[in-house]
CSV table of C-alpha atoms in Angstrom, one decimal:
chain,number,residue,atom,x,y,z
A,1,MET,CA,-118.1,76.1,-67.1
A,2,PRO,CA,-121.2,75.2,-69.3
A,3,LYS,CA,-122.0,71.2,-68.3
A,4,PHE,CA,-121.7,70.5,-72.2
A,5,LEU,CA,-118.0,72.1,-72.3
A,6,ARG,CA,-117.3,69.6,-69.1
A,7,ILE,CA,-118.2,66.9,-71.0
A,8,LEU,CA,-116.4,67.9,-74.5
A,9,VAL,CA,-113.3,68.4,-72.1
A,10,LEU,CA,-113.3,65.2,-70.6
A,11,ILE,CA,-114.1,63.2,-73.8
A,12,ILE,CA,-111.1,65.1,-75.6
A,13,LEU,CA,-108.9,64.2,-72.3
A,14,LEU,CA,-110.4,60.3,-72.7
A,15,VAL,CA,-109.5,60.3,-76.5
A,16,PHE,CA,-105.8,61.5,-75.7
A,17,PHE,CA,-105.2,58.6,-72.6
A,18,CYS,CA,-106.6,56.2,-75.1
A,19,MET,CA,-104.1,57.3,-78.0
A,20,SER,CA,-101.2,57.5,-75.4
A,21,LEU,CA,-101.8,53.7,-74.2
A,22,ILE,CA,-101.9,52.5,-78.1
A,23,ALA,CA,-98.7,54.5,-78.4
A,24,CYS,CA,-96.9,53.1,-75.5
A,25,SER,CA,-98.3,49.7,-76.7
A,26,ASN,CA,-96.4,50.0,-80.2
A,27,ILE,CA,-93.3,51.1,-78.5
A,28,VAL,CA,-93.0,47.9,-76.3
A,29,ASN,CA,-94.0,46.0,-79.1
A,30,LYS,CA,-91.2,47.8,-81.1
A,31,GLU,CA,-88.6,46.8,-79.1
A,32,GLU,CA,-89.8,43.6,-78.5
A,33,ASN,CA,-89.3,42.8,-82.4
A,34,ASP,CA,-86.0,44.7,-82.3
A,35,ILE,CA,-84.7,42.3,-79.3
A,36,ASN,CA,-86.4,39.4,-81.1
A,37,THR,CA,-84.8,40.3,-84.4
A,38,GLU,CA,-81.3,40.9,-82.8
A,39,HIS,CA,-81.2,37.5,-81.0
A,40,SER,CA,-82.6,35.9,-84.5
A,41,ASN,CA,-79.5,37.8,-86.2
A,42,GLU,CA,-76.9,36.4,-83.5
A,43,ALA,CA,-78.0,33.0,-84.0
A,44,THR,CA,-77.6,33.2,-87.8
A,45,ASP,CA,-74.1,34.3,-87.1
A,46,LEU,CA,-73.3,31.7,-84.8
A,47,GLU,CA,-74.2,29.3,-87.1
A,48,SER,CA,-72.7,30.7,-90.0
A,49,ASP,CA,-69.4,30.9,-87.9
A,50,PHE,CA,-69.7,27.0,-87.2
A,51,LYS,CA,-68.5,24.9,-89.9
A,52,GLU,CA,-68.8,21.3,-90.5
A,53,PRO,CA,-65.8,19.3,-90.9
A,54,GLU,CA,-64.6,18.6,-94.6
A,55,SER,CA,-66.5,15.0,-96.0
A,56,ASP,CA,-63.0,14.3,-97.7
A,57,GLY,CA,-60.7,14.3,-94.7
A,58,ALA,CA,-58.5,11.9,-95.4
A,59,ASP,CA,-57.1,14.2,-98.1
A,60,SER,CA,-58.0,17.5,-96.5
A,61,GLN,CA,-54.4,18.2,-96.7
A,62,GLN,CA,-50.9,16.8,-98.2
A,63,VAL,CA,-47.5,18.2,-98.6
A,64,ARG,CA,-44.6,17.0,-100.6
A,65,VAL,CA,-41.8,15.9,-98.3
A,66,HIS,CA,-39.1,14.5,-100.9
A,67,ASP,CA,-38.3,12.8,-104.1
A,68,PHE,CA,-36.5,9.9,-104.2
A,69,VAL,CA,-34.9,9.4,-107.8
A,70,SER,CA,-33.6,6.2,-109.7
A,71,PRO,CA,-30.0,5.3,-109.6
A,72,ASP,CA,-29.9,6.1,-113.7
A,73,HIS,CA,-32.0,9.5,-113.0
A,74,THR,CA,-34.9,8.5,-115.4
A,75,TRP,CA,-38.0,7.7,-112.9
A,76,GLY,CA,-38.7,7.9,-109.4
A,77,VAL,CA,-41.2,7.9,-106.2
A,78,ARG,CA,-42.4,10.9,-104.7
A,79,LEU,CA,-43.2,11.1,-100.9
A,80,TYR,CA,-46.2,13.0,-99.5
A,81,THR,CA,-47.3,13.8,-96.2
A,82,LYS,CA,-51.2,13.9,-95.4
A,83,THR,CA,-53.7,14.3,-93.0
A,84,PHE,CA,-56.2,10.9,-92.5
A,85,GLU,CA,-59.4,11.2,-90.8
A,86,SER,CA,-58.4,10.6,-87.7
A,87,ARG,CA,-56.6,13.8,-87.7
A,88,LEU,CA,-53.3,12.2,-87.4
A,89,PRO,CA,-50.5,12.6,-89.9
A,90,GLY,CA,-49.3,9.4,-92.3
A,91,PHE,CA,-47.6,9.3,-95.8
A,92,LYS,CA,-48.6,8.2,-99.3
A,93,VAL,CA,-46.4,7.8,-102.3
A,94,MET,CA,-46.7,8.4,-106.0
A,95,LEU,CA,-44.8,7.2,-109.0
A,96,LEU,CA,-43.0,9.9,-111.0
A,97,ASN,CA,-42.4,8.9,-114.8
A,98,ASP,CA,-41.2,11.4,-117.3
A,99,GLU,CA,-41.6,14.3,-114.4
A,100,LYS,CA,-45.3,13.1,-114.3
A,101,GLU,CA,-46.7,11.8,-111.1
A,102,GLU,CA,-49.5,8.8,-111.2
A,103,PRO,CA,-50.6,6.5,-108.8
A,104,PHE,CA,-49.7,3.1,-108.5
A,105,GLN,CA,-51.5,0.2,-109.3
A,106,GLN,CA,-52.6,-0.1,-105.6
A,107,PRO,CA,-52.5,3.1,-103.3
A,108,ILE,CA,-50.0,2.7,-101.0
A,109,VAL,CA,-50.8,4.9,-97.5
A,110,PHE,CA,-48.8,4.5,-94.3
A,111,ASP,CA,-48.0,5.9,-91.0
A,112,ARG,CA,-45.2,5.7,-89.3
A,113,GLU,CA,-43.5,7.5,-86.1
A,114,ASP,CA,-40.3,6.6,-86.8
A,115,LEU,CA,-40.1,7.5,-90.4
A,116,MET,CA,-36.7,9.2,-90.2
A,117,LEU,CA,-35.3,5.7,-88.4
A,118,ALA,CA,-36.8,3.4,-91.7
A,119,ASP,CA,-35.8,4.5,-94.9
A,120,PRO,CA,-39.2,5.0,-96.6
A,121,VAL,CA,-37.7,4.3,-100.2
A,122,VAL,CA,-34.8,2.1,-101.1
A,123,TRP,CA,-33.5,1.0,-104.8
A,124,ILE,CA,-32.1,-2.7,-104.8
A,125,SER,CA,-31.5,-2.3,-108.6
A,126,LYS,CA,-32.0,0.6,-111.2
A,127,ASN,CA,-35.5,-1.1,-111.9
A,128,ARG,CA,-36.8,-2.6,-108.7
A,129,VAL,CA,-37.7,-0.2,-105.4
A,130,VAL,CA,-38.8,-1.0,-101.9
A,131,ILE,CA,-41.4,0.9,-100.2
A,132,ASN,CA,-41.8,1.2,-96.4
A,133,GLY,CA,-40.5,-2.4,-96.2
A,134,GLU,CA,-43.5,-3.8,-97.7
A,135,TRP,CA,-43.6,-3.2,-101.3
A,136,ILE,CA,-41.6,-3.8,-104.5
A,137,PHE,CA,-42.3,-1.9,-107.5
A,138,ASP,CA,-40.5,-3.1,-111.0
A,139,GLN,CA,-40.4,-0.1,-113.2
A,140,SER,CA,-39.2,-2.8,-116.3
A,141,ASN,CA,-42.8,-4.5,-116.1
A,142,ASN,CA,-44.7,-1.9,-114.3
A,143,SER,CA,-45.7,-4.3,-111.3
A,144,LEU,CA,-46.4,-3.8,-107.5
A,145,THR,CA,-45.9,-6.7,-105.4
A,146,GLN,CA,-46.3,-7.0,-101.7
A,147,ILE,CA,-43.4,-8.5,-99.7
A,148,ALA,CA,-44.7,-11.6,-97.8
A,149,PRO,CA,-48.0,-9.7,-96.4
A,150,LYS,CA,-47.2,-8.3,-92.6
A,151,LEU,CA,-48.6,-10.0,-90.0
A,152,ASP,CA,-50.3,-7.2,-88.4
A,153,TRP,CA,-47.9,-4.3,-88.0
A,154,ILE,CA,-44.4,-3.7,-89.2
A,155,TYR,CA,-42.5,-2.1,-86.6
A,156,THR,CA,-38.8,-1.7,-88.3
A,157,TYR,CA,-36.8,-3.3,-90.6
A,158,SER,CA,-33.5,-3.1,-92.4
A,159,PHE,CA,-31.6,-3.9,-95.8
A,160,SER,CA,-28.1,-5.7,-96.1
A,161,PRO,CA,-25.5,-3.6,-97.4
A,162,ASP,CA,-26.0,-5.3,-100.7
A,163,LYS,CA,-29.8,-4.9,-100.8
A,164,ARG,CA,-30.0,-8.7,-101.3
A,165,TYR,CA,-31.8,-9.1,-97.9
A,166,LEU,CA,-34.5,-7.6,-96.2
A,167,ALA,CA,-34.9,-8.2,-92.0
A,168,ARG,CA,-38.5,-6.9,-90.8
A,169,CYS,CA,-39.4,-6.9,-87.1
A,170,GLU,CA,-43.2,-7.7,-87.1
A,171,LYS,CA,-46.2,-7.8,-84.4
A,172,SER,CA,-48.9,-10.5,-84.4
A,173,ASP,CA,-52.1,-9.9,-82.6
A,174,ASN,CA,-53.4,-13.3,-83.4
A,175,SER,CA,-54.8,-15.2,-80.5
A,176,SER,CA,-52.8,-18.2,-81.3
A,177,GLN,CA,-49.6,-16.3,-82.0
A,178,PHE,CA,-49.6,-13.2,-80.1
A,179,GLY,CA,-46.4,-11.4,-79.7
A,180,MET,CA,-43.6,-10.0,-82.1
A,181,GLU,CA,-41.0,-11.9,-84.4
A,182,ILE,CA,-38.0,-11.0,-86.6
A,183,ARG,CA,-38.4,-12.4,-90.5
A,184,LEU,CA,-35.6,-12.2,-93.0
A,185,PHE,CA,-36.8,-12.0,-96.7
A,186,ASP,CA,-34.4,-12.8,-99.6
A,187,LEU,CA,-35.3,-9.8,-102.4
A,188,GLU,CA,-34.3,-11.9,-105.1
A,189,ASP,CA,-36.7,-14.5,-105.1
A,190,LEU,CA,-38.9,-12.8,-102.2
A,191,SER,CA,-38.9,-16.1,-100.2
A,192,ASN,CA,-39.0,-15.6,-96.3
A,193,LYS,CA,-38.6,-17.1,-92.7
A,194,THR,CA,-39.0,-16.5,-89.0
A,195,VAL,CA,-35.9,-16.2,-87.2
A,196,TYR,CA,-37.0,-15.5,-83.8
A,197,PHE,CA,-40.4,-15.3,-81.7
A,198,PHE,CA,-41.2,-13.2,-78.9
A,199,PRO,CA,-44.1,-14.8,-77.7
A,200,GLY,CA,-46.9,-13.0,-75.6
A,201,ALA,CA,-47.2,-9.5,-73.5
A,202,LYS,CA,-43.4,-10.0,-73.5
A,203,VAL,CA,-43.2,-7.7,-76.5
A,204,TRP,CA,-44.9,-4.7,-75.0
A,205,THR,CA,-42.2,-4.5,-72.8
A,206,SER,CA,-39.5,-3.9,-75.8
A,207,GLY,CA,-40.5,-0.2,-76.0
A,208,ILE,CA,-42.0,1.6,-79.2
A,209,PHE,CA,-38.4,1.8,-81.0
A,210,PHE,CA,-37.3,-1.9,-81.9
A,211,SER,CA,-33.8,-1.6,-84.3
A,212,ILE,CA,-32.1,-4.0,-86.9
A,213,ALA,CA,-28.7,-3.2,-87.6
A,214,TRP,CA,-27.0,-4.9,-90.5
A,215,THR,CA,-22.9,-5.3,-89.5
A,216,ASP,CA,-21.5,-7.0,-92.0
A,217,TYR,CA,-23.6,-9.0,-95.5
A,218,GLN,CA,-24.4,-12.2,-93.8
A,219,THR,CA,-24.9,-11.2,-89.9
A,220,PHE,CA,-27.6,-8.3,-88.5
A,221,VAL,CA,-28.4,-7.4,-85.0
A,222,PHE,CA,-32.0,-7.1,-83.3
A,223,ASP,CA,-33.0,-6.0,-80.2
A,224,GLY,CA,-35.9,-7.7,-77.9
A,225,ASN,CA,-36.9,-9.6,-74.3
A,226,LEU,CA,-34.9,-12.1,-72.8
A,227,ASP,CA,-35.9,-13.0,-69.1
A,228,GLU,CA,-37.6,-9.9,-68.7
A,229,GLN,CA,-34.5,-7.9,-69.3
A,230,PRO,CA,-33.9,-5.6,-72.6
A,231,THR,CA,-31.1,-7.8,-74.7
A,232,VAL,CA,-29.3,-7.5,-78.1
A,233,PHE,CA,-29.5,-10.7,-80.4
A,234,GLN,CA,-27.3,-11.4,-83.6
A,235,TYR,CA,-28.3,-13.8,-86.3
A,236,SER,CA,-25.9,-14.7,-89.0
A,237,LEU,CA,-27.0,-15.9,-92.2
A,238,THR,CA,-24.2,-18.4,-92.6
A,239,SER,CA,-24.8,-20.4,-89.3
A,240,GLU,CA,-28.8,-20.0,-89.2
A,241,LYS,CA,-28.3,-19.3,-85.8
A,242,VAL,CA,-29.4,-16.6,-83.1
A,243,GLU,CA,-27.1,-15.8,-80.1
A,244,THR,CA,-27.3,-13.0,-77.2
A,245,ILE,CA,-24.2,-10.8,-77.5
A,246,ARG,CA,-25.3,-8.1,-75.3
A,247,SER,CA,-27.7,-7.5,-72.2
A,248,LYS,CA,-29.7,-4.8,-70.7
A,249,ALA,CA,-29.3,-3.2,-73.6
A,250,TRP,CA,-31.4,-2.1,-76.7
A,251,SER,CA,-31.6,0.0,-79.9
A,252,PRO,CA,-28.3,-1.4,-82.1
A,253,ARG,CA,-27.9,1.3,-84.7
A,254,ASN,CA,-25.1,1.6,-87.3
A,255,PHE,CA,-24.8,2.8,-90.7
A,256,SER,CA,-23.7,0.4,-93.4
A,257,ASP,CA,-20.6,-0.4,-94.0
A,258,SER,CA,-19.4,1.8,-91.0
A,259,SER,CA,-17.0,0.4,-88.6
A,260,PHE,CA,-19.3,1.3,-85.4
A,261,LEU,CA,-22.1,0.0,-83.6
A,262,SER,CA,-24.2,2.1,-80.8
A,263,PHE,CA,-26.3,0.6,-78.2
A,264,ILE,CA,-28.4,1.9,-75.5
A,265,PRO,CA,-27.5,0.6,-72.2
A,266,VAL,CA,-30.4,0.1,-69.4
A,267,ALA,CA,-30.3,-1.9,-66.4
A,268,ASN,CA,-34.3,-3.1,-67.2
A,269,TYR,CA,-37.3,-1.6,-69.0
A,270,TYR,CA,-38.0,0.7,-66.5
A,271,THR,CA,-34.4,2.2,-66.2
A,272,HIS,CA,-34.3,5.9,-67.8
A,273,ALA,CA,-30.9,5.8,-70.2
A,274,GLU,CA,-28.7,8.9,-69.7
A,275,GLU,CA,-25.9,7.7,-71.9
A,276,ILE,CA,-25.1,5.7,-75.7
A,277,ILE,CA,-22.3,3.0,-76.0
A,278,VAL,CA,-20.3,3.4,-79.2
A,279,GLN,CA,-18.3,0.1,-80.1
A,280,ASP,CA,-15.7,-0.2,-82.5
A,281,LYS,CA,-17.1,-3.7,-84.4
A,282,GLY,CA,-13.3,-4.3,-84.9
A,283,SER,CA,-11.3,-4.2,-82.0
A,284,GLY,CA,-14.4,-4.3,-79.6
A,285,ALA,CA,-13.2,-1.2,-78.0
A,286,GLU,CA,-16.3,1.2,-76.4
A,287,ILE,CA,-16.8,4.7,-75.7
A,288,GLY,CA,-20.0,6.2,-73.4
A,289,ILE,CA,-21.2,9.5,-74.4
A,290,PRO,CA,-23.4,11.2,-72.1
A,291,GLY,CA,-27.4,11.4,-74.0
A,292,GLU,CA,-30.3,10.4,-74.4
A,293,GLY,CA,-33.1,9.9,-77.3
A,294,ILE,CA,-33.5,8.3,-80.8
A,295,LEU,CA,-30.0,8.0,-82.8
A,296,TYR,CA,-29.7,8.0,-86.6
A,297,TRP,CA,-26.5,7.2,-88.4
A,298,VAL,CA,-26.1,9.3,-91.1
A,299,ASP,CA,-23.1,8.2,-92.6
A,300,GLN,CA,-19.7,6.3,-91.6
A,301,GLU,CA,-18.5,8.5,-89.0
A,302,HIS,CA,-21.7,10.9,-88.0
A,303,PHE,CA,-25.0,10.4,-86.1
A,304,LEU,CA,-28.0,12.3,-85.2
A,305,LEU,CA,-29.5,12.1,-81.7
A,306,VAL,CA,-32.7,13.9,-81.3
A,307,TYR,CA,-34.1,14.0,-77.7
A,308,ARG,CA,-37.5,16.4,-77.0
A,309,ASN,CA,-37.1,19.6,-78.8
A,310,GLU,CA,-32.9,19.1,-78.8
A,311,LEU,CA,-31.0,17.9,-81.8
A,312,SER,CA,-27.3,17.4,-82.3
A,313,VAL,CA,-24.7,16.1,-84.7
A,314,TYR,CA,-21.9,13.8,-83.3
A,315,ARG,CA,-18.5,13.1,-85.2
A,316,MET,CA,-17.0,9.7,-84.3
A,317,GLU,CA,-13.1,8.9,-84.8
A,318,ASN,CA,-11.3,6.1,-85.4
A,319,ASP,CA,-9.8,6.3,-81.9
A,320,LEU,CA,-13.4,6.5,-80.3
A,321,THR,CA,-13.1,10.4,-79.8
A,322,TYR,CA,-15.8,12.3,-80.7
A,323,SER,CA,-16.8,15.9,-81.0
A,324,LYS,CA,-20.8,17.4,-80.6
A,325,LYS,CA,-22.5,20.0,-82.7
A,326,PRO,CA,-25.8,21.2,-81.3
A,327,ILE,CA,-28.6,22.2,-83.8
A,328,LYS,CA,-31.5,24.6,-82.8
A,329,GLN,CA,-34.3,22.4,-83.6
A,330,HIS,CA,-37.4,23.8,-85.1
A,331,SER,CA,-40.7,24.3,-82.4
A,332,SER,CA,-44.0,22.0,-82.8
A,333,SER,CA,-41.4,20.0,-85.2
A,334,THR,CA,-40.2,16.6,-86.1
A,335,PRO,CA,-37.7,15.5,-88.1
A,336,VAL,CA,-38.8,12.7,-90.4
A,337,LEU,CA,-36.0,13.2,-93.3
A,338,VAL,CA,-32.3,13.3,-93.3
A,339,ASP,CA,-30.7,13.4,-96.7
A,340,ARG,CA,-26.7,13.8,-97.0
A,341,ARG,CA,-25.7,16.2,-99.6
A,342,GLU,CA,-21.6,16.1,-99.7
A,343,ASN,CA,-20.5,18.0,-96.5
A,344,ASN,CA,-24.2,18.9,-96.0
A,345,LEU,CA,-26.9,17.4,-94.5
A,346,LEU,CA,-30.6,18.1,-95.3
A,347,ILE,CA,-33.0,17.7,-92.5
A,348,LYS,CA,-36.6,18.1,-93.0
A,349,TYR,CA,-39.1,18.6,-90.2
A,350,LEU,CA,-42.9,17.5,-89.8
A,351,LYS,CA,-44.3,20.9,-88.2
A,352,SER,CA,-47.8,20.8,-86.8
A,353,GLU,CA,-50.0,23.9,-87.6
A,354,ASP,CA,-53.4,24.9,-86.7
A,355,ASN,CA,-56.9,23.0,-87.2
A,356,TYR,CA,-55.0,19.6,-87.5
A,357,ARG,CA,-52.6,20.5,-90.5
A,358,PHE,CA,-49.3,20.4,-91.1
A,359,SER,CA,-46.2,21.6,-93.2
A,360,ILE,CA,-42.8,20.5,-94.0
A,361,GLU,CA,-39.8,22.8,-93.0
A,362,GLU,CA,-35.9,22.0,-94.2
A,363,GLU,CA,-32.6,22.9,-92.8
A,364,MET,CA,-29.2,22.4,-94.4
A,365,ILE,CA,-26.3,21.7,-91.6
A,366,GLU,CA,-22.5,21.6,-92.6
A,367,LEU,CA,-21.3,18.8,-90.9
A,368,ASP,CA,-17.6,19.9,-90.5
């Protein structure tokens, strides 16, 4: 082969070799760019899936629980459950006038673990209503009044059968007055006085739910601590004296004008109670009923017993015999309101949903 042809062939091969290198470099760069683009898209997708919490967390959800209607059916109070910024459930109330909802002069918002045990809305006359044992609203002059500002926390409260008086159990975190006290309020003039005071850390050994029950128009019972033992006390408005009526027991409960009074017997604060004592107030006779949990009287002869996911209705007879009707409780839900309707019982549950949201479920139970 002539020399110039050999040189030409070498030049052509060299050109093809260089073009191949350039092509390979472009392919590599394209793959790298594709990979980088893919990773960039994945990051964008992840960022779009991540959402910041709602800024208005306190009002992110509210669900109507119940409407309470005045005795003359002309106005009412609406109870909502809502989600606080802490993601815990609470309650707020709104005023109902001519079927229109409007806020009170001051927002009324509260949280209770035992809403079912403490009536959240109670009419004491056709124009006056008590809300959460703390506020009185007078519809005749559209005024909202706080019933003697609470110490730090209201554990529970109970109204006398005629709705004249309110007994309230409160906690104080004040360093000079650390403890729990029972206060009595006259709802006519809003005067009040301390009936009993449990000082210091002894209050914490008395459990989560305290209890107050009126046994007649002038007497109520309550639980507390005496010599490191759970004890039930009695206060008389007539004598203005506190007496010990039962030791090694707590959680006295009853229904207004009922002939029965119930207790939970416990040897000490660390003993697991496995029965409930129901007493005939007239004769003093008693019966022990196997069971445990939170007890709520719905009328003069029926009570609910709530324990974990179990819910049962009991009927008491005058001779202290009883019958039991189990109810299947909704999963992941807590009964928050019980409404007696003729021979039926409407139970409203607060159900926990996903993403810290809540809903209300209802169940109608035939009593007998």
